[in-house]
Short mmCIF file of C-alpha atoms and ligand atoms in Angstrom, two decimals:
data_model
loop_
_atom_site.label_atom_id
_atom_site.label_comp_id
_atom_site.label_asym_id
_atom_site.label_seq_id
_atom_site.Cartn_x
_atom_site.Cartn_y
_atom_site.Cartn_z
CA UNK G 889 84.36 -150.48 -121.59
CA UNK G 890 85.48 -147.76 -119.17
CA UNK G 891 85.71 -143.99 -120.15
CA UNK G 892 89.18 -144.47 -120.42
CA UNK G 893 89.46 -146.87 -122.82
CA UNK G 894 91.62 -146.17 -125.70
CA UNK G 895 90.95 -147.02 -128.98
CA UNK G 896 93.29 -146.56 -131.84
CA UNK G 897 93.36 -147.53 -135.34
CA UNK G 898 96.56 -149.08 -137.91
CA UNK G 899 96.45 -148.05 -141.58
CA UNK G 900 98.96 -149.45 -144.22
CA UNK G 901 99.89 -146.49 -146.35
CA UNK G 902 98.02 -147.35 -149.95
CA UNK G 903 100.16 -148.08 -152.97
CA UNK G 904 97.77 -146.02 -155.27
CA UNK G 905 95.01 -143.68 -156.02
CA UNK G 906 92.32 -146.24 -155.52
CA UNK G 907 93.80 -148.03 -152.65
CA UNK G 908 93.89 -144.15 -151.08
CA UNK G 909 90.46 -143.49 -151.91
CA UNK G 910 89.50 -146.71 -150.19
CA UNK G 911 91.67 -145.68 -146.89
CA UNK G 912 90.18 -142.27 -146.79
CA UNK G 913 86.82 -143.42 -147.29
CA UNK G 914 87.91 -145.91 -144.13
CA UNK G 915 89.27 -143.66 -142.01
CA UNK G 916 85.97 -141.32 -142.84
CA UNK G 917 83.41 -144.14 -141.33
CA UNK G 918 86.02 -144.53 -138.78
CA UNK G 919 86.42 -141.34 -137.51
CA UNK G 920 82.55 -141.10 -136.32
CA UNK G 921 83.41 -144.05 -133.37
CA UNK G 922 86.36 -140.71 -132.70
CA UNK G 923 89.45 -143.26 -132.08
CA UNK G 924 91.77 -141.48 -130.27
CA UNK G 925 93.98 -142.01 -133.09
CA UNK G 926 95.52 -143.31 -136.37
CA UNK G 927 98.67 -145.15 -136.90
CA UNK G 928 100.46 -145.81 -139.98
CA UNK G 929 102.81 -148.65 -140.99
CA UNK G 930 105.94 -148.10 -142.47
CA UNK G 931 107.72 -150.06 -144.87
CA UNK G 932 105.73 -153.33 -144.03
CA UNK G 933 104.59 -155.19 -147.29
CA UNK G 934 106.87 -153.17 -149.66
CA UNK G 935 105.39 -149.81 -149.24
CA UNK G 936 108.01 -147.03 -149.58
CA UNK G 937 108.71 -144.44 -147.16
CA UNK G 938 107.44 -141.70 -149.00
CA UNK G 939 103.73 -144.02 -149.12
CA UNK G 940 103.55 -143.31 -145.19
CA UNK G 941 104.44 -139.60 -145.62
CA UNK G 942 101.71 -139.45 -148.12
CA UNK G 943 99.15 -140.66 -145.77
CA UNK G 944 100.65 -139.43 -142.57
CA UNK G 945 100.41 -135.80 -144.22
CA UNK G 946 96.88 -136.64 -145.03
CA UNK G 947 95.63 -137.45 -142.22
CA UNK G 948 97.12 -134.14 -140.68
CA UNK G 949 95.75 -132.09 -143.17
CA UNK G 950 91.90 -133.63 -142.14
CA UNK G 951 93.45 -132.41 -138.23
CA UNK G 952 93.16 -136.50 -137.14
CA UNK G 953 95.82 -137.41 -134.81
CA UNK G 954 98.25 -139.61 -136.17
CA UNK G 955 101.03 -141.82 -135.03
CA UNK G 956 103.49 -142.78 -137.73
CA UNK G 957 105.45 -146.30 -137.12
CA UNK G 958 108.94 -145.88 -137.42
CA UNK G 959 111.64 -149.10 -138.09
CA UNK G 960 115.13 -149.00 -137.32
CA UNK G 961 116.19 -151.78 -139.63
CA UNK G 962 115.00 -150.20 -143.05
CA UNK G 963 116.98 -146.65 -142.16
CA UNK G 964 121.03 -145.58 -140.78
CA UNK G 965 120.12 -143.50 -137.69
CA UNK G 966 120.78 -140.29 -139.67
CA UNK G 967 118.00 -141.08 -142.25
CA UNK G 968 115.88 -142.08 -138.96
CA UNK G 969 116.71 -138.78 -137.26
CA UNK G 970 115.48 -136.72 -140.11
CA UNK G 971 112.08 -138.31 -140.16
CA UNK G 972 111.66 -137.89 -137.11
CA UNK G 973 112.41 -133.76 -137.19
CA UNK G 974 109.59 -133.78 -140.01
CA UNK G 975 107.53 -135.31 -137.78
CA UNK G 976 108.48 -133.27 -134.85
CA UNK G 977 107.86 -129.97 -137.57
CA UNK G 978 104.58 -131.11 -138.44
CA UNK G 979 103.39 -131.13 -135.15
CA UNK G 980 103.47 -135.05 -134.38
CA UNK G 981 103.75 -136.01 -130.98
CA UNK G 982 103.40 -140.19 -130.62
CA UNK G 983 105.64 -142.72 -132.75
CA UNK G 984 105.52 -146.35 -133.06
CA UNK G 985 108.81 -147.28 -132.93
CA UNK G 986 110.26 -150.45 -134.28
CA UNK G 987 112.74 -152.59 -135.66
CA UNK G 988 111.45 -153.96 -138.96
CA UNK G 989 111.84 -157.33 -140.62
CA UNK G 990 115.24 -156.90 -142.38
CA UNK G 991 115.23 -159.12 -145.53
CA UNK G 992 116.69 -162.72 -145.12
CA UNK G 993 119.49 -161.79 -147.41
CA UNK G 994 120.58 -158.91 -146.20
CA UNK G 995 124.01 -157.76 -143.98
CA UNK G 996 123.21 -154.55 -141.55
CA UNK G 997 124.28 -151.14 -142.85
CA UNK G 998 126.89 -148.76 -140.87
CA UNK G 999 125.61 -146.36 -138.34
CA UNK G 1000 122.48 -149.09 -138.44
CA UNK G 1001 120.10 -149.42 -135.43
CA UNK G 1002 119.56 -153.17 -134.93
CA UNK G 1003 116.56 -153.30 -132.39
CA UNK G 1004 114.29 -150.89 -131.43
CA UNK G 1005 115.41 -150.88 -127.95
CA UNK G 1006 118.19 -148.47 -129.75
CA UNK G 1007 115.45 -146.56 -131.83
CA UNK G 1008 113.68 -146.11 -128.14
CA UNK G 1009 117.07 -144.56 -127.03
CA UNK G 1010 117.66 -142.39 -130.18
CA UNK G 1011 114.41 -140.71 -130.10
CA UNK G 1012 114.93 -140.09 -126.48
CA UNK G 1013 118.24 -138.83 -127.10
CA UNK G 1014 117.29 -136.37 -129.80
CA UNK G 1015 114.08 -135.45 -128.91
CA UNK G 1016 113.65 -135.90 -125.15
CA UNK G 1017 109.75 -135.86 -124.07
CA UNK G 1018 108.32 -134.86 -127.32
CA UNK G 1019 107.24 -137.97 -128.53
CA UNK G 1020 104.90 -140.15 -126.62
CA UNK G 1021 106.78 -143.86 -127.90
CA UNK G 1022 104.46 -146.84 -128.45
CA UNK G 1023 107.19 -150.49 -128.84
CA UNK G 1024 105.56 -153.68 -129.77
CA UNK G 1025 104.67 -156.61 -126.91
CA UNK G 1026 104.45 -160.28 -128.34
CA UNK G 1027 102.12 -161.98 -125.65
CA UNK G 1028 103.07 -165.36 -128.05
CA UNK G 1029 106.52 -164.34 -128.52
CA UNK G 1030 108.21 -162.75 -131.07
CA UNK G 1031 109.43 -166.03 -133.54
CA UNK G 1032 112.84 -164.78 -133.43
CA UNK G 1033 112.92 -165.05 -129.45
CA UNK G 1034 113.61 -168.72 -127.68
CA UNK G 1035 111.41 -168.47 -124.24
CA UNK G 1036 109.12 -166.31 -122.54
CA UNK G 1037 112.23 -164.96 -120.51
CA UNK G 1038 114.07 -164.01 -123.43
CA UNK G 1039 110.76 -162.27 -124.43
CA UNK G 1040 110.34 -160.19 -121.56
CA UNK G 1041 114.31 -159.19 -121.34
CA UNK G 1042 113.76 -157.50 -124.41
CA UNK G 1043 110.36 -155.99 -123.72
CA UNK G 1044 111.66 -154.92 -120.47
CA UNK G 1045 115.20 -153.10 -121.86
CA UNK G 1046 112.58 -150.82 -124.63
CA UNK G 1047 110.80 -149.52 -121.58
CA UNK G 1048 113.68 -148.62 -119.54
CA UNK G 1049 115.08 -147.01 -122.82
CA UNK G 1050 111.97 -144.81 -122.51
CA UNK G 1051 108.86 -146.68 -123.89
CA UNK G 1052 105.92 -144.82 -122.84
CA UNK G 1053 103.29 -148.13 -123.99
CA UNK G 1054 103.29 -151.17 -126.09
CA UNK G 1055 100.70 -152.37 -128.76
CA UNK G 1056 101.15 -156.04 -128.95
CA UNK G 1057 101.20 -158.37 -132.17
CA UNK G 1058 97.49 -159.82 -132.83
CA UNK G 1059 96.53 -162.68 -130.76
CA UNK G 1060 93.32 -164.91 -130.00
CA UNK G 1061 93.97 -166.40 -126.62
CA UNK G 1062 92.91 -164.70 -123.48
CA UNK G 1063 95.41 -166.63 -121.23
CA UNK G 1064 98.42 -165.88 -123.43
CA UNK G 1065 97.92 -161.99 -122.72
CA UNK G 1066 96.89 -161.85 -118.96
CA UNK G 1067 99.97 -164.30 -118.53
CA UNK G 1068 102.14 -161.50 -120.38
CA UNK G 1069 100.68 -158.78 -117.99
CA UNK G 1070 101.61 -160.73 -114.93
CA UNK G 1071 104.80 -161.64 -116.30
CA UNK G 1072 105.47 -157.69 -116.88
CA UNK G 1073 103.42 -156.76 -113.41
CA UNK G 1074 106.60 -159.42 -111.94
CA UNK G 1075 108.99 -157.23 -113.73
CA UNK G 1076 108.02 -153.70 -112.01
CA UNK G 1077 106.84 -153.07 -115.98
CA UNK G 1078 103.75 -150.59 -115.66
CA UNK G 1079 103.51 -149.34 -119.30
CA UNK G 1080 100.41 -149.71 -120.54
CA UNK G 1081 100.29 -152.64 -122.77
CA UNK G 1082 97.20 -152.84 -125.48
CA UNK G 1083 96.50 -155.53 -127.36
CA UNK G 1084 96.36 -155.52 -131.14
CA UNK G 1085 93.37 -156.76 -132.33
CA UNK G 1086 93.20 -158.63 -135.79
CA UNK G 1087 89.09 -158.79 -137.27
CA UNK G 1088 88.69 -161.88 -138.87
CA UNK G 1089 87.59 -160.94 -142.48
CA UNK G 1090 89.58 -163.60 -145.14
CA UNK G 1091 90.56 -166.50 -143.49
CA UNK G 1092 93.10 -167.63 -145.87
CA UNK G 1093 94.77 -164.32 -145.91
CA UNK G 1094 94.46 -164.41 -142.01
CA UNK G 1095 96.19 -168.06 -141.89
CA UNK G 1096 99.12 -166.74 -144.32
CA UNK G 1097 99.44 -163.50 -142.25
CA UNK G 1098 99.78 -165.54 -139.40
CA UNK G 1099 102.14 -167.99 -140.35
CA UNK G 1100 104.52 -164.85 -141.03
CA UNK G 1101 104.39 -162.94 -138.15
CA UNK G 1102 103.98 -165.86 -135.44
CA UNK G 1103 100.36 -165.39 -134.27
CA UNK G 1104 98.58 -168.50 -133.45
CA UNK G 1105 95.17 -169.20 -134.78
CA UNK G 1106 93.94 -171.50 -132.03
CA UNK G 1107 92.44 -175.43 -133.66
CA UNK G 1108 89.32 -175.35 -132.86
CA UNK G 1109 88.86 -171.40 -134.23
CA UNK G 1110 90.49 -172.89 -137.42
CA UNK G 1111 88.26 -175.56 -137.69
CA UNK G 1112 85.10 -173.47 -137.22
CA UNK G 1113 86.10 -170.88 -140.07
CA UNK G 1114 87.27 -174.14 -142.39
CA UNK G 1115 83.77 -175.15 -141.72
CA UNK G 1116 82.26 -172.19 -143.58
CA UNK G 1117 84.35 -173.37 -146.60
CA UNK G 1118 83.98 -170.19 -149.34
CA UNK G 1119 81.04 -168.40 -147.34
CA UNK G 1120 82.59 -164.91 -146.52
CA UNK G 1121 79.44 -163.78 -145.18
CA UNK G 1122 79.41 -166.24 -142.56
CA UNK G 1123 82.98 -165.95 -141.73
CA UNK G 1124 82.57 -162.23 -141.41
CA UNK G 1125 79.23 -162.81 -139.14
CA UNK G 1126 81.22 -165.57 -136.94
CA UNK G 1127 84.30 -162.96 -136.53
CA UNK G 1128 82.64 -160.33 -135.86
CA UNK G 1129 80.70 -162.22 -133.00
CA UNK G 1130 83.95 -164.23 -131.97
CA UNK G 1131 86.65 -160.81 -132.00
CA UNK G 1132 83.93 -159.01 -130.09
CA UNK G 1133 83.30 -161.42 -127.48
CA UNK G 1134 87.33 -161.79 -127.06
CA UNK G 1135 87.79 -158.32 -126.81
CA UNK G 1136 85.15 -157.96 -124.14
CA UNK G 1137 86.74 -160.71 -122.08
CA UNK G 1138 90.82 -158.72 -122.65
CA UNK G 1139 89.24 -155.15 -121.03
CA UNK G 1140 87.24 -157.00 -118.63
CA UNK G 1141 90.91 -158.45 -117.73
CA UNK G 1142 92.00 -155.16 -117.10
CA UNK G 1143 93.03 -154.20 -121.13
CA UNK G 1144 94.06 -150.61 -121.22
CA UNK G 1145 92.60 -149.94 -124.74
CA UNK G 1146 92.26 -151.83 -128.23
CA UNK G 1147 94.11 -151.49 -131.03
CA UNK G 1148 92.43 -151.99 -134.44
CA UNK G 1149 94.42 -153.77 -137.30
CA UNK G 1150 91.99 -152.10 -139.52
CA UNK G 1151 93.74 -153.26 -143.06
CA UNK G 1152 92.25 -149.78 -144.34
CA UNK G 1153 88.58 -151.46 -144.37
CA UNK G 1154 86.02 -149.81 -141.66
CA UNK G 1155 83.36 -152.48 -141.27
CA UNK G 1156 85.32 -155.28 -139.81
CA UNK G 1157 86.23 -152.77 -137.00
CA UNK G 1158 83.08 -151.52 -136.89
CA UNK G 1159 81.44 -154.79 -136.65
CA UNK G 1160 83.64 -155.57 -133.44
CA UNK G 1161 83.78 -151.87 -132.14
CA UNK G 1162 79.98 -151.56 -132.05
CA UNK G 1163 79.41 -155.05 -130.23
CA UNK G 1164 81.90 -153.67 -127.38
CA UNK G 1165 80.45 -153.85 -123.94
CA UNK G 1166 78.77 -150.01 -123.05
P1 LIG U 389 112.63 -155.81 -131.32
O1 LIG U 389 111.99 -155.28 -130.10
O2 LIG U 389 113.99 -155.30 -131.67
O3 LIG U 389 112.65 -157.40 -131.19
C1 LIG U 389 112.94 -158.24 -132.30
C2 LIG U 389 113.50 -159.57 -131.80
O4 LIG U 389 114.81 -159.37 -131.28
C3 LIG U 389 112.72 -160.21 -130.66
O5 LIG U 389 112.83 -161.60 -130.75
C4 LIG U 389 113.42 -159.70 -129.42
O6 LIG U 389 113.21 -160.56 -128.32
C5 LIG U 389 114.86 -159.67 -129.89
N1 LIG U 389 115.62 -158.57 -129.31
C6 LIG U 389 115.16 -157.34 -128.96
N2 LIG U 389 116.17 -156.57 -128.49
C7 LIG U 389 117.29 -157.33 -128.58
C8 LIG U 389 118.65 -157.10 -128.26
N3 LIG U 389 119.05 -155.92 -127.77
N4 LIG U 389 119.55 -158.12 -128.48
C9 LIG U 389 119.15 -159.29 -128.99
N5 LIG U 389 117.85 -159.58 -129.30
C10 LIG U 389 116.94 -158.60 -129.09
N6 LIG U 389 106.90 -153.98 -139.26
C11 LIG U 389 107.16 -153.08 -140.25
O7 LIG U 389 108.02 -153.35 -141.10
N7 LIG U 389 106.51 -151.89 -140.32
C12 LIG U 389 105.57 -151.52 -139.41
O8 LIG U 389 105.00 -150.42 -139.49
C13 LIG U 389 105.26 -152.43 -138.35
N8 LIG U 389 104.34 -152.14 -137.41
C14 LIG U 389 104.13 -153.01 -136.37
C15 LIG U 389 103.23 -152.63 -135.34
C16 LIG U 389 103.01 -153.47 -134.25
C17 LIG U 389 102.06 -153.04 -133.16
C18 LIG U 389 103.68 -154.74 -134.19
C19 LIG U 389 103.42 -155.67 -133.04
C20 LIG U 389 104.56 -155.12 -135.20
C21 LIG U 389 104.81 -154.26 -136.28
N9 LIG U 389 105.71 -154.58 -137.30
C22 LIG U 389 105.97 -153.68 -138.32
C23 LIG U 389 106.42 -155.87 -137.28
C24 LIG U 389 107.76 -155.77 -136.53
O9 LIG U 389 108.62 -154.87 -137.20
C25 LIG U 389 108.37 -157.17 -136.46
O10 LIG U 389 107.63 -157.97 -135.59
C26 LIG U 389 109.86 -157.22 -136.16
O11 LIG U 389 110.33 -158.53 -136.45
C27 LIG U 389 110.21 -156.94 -134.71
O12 LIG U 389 110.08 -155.62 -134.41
P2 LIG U 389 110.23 -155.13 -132.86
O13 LIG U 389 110.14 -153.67 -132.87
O14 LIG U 389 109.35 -155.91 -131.99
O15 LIG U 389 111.77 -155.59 -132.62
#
């Protein structure tokens, strides 16, 4: 790991008092590794809007740098410009910005931004070079898009809109993200591009997290964590050693950072973190 490194953090904004305690608590044993900072989801899993303001404004008020995520699909750009002035108020200078999963059922909305290409372009438009923009990167490919080409069209038209870097969807093969780099490196792309890294913690919460969002859980990993059946001490051990050892192999491929899907729990990042090459 090189000074440079950056490491960064995702919360999910809790639903509760308990499930708040539990991220602050997180974000406490977090904080002593000094990530150079926190992002927060918004409106994955059903949380509400007002769930990320309530952690995004906590996290300010403890002075850690955050970086609220941002979809275009849940909000009209007017309700999407006005978050991002509070933002801009409260001093907030890097957004993830994204398009959302819009409900199957649902028809898009007037005045509605349907990729975050457009998002890229709003905030650009609005704001100019106060926000630092982070888009996502699908190394696999996002399920929605046919080929690799496709892939990278899309990728491609959020940086020229203005993408300063791209955290990419969790992955477990080395080959699928230094292919992805060369594919951009092709392009003239030169945005960083860090890799979002999933700890394996509950592997059948990891298989039906996967299933959703397109990552692949290679066989043989699958068959190893089967293997441990209902041991969650060994699947922790076997993750930890397994993320750690993948992650060493991304920077050593040139990796500009990590990016911690910490599902508000410190140890499985820790576990990884602290096994990280010196
Ligand atoms: P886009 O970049 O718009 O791409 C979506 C699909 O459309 C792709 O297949 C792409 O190839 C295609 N596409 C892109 N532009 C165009 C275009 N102009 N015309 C036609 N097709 C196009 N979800 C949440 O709800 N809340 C979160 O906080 C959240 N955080 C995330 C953080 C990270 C790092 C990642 C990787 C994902 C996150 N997601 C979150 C999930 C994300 O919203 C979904 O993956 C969503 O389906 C796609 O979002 P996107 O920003 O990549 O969309």
């Amino acid at each position: 790991m090189t000074r440079q490194t950056i490491i960064s953090c995702e919360l999910f904004p809790p639903k509760n008092a308990s499930g708040m305690q539990k991220m602050q608590s997180a974000v406490a044993q977090l904080q002593i590794r000094h990530p150079a900072y926190f992002s927060c989801t918004y409106g994955a899993g059903g949380s509400t809007r007002d769930n990320t303001f309530t952690t995004v404004d906590w996290l300010l008020s403890q002075s850690i740098e955050v970086a609220p995520h941002l979809t275009c699909i849940a909000n009209n750009q007017v309700d999407a410009l006005s978050i991002l002035r509070r933002y801009q108020e409260q001093g907030i200078r890097r957004i993830v910005a994204l398009r959302g999963d819009r409900p199957a059922d649902s028809l898009p909305a007037v005045h509605e931004l349907t990729h975050a290409d457009e998002l890229v372009n709003l905030i650009r438009t609005h704001f100019a070079d106060h926000f630092d923009i982070e888009v996502a990167a699908y190394p696999e490919m996002h399920p929605e898009s046919a080929h690799l080409v496709e892939e990278l069209d899309h990728f491609e038209r959020k940086v020229a809109a203005g993408a300063d870097g791209a955290i990419t969807q969790y992955f477990y093969s080395v080959a699928a993200y230094t292919h992805f780099l060369e594919a951009c490196a092709r392009r003239r792309i030169t945005v960083p591009i860090v890799p979002g890294i999933m700890p394996i913690v509950n592997y059948a919460s990891l298989q039906r997290f996967s299933a959703r969002c397109g990552a692949e859980l290679p066989r043989w990993l699958c068959r190893q964590l089967d293997s441990y059946g209902d041991d969650q001490a060994s699947i922790r051990a076997f993750g930890a050693d397994f993320v750690a050892q993948f992650c060493n192999r991304l920077l050593a491929e040139g990796a500009p950072g990590l990016h911690f899907y910490t599902l508000n729990q410190a140890e499985p990042t820790l576990a990884v973190w602290d096994r990280l090459v010196a």
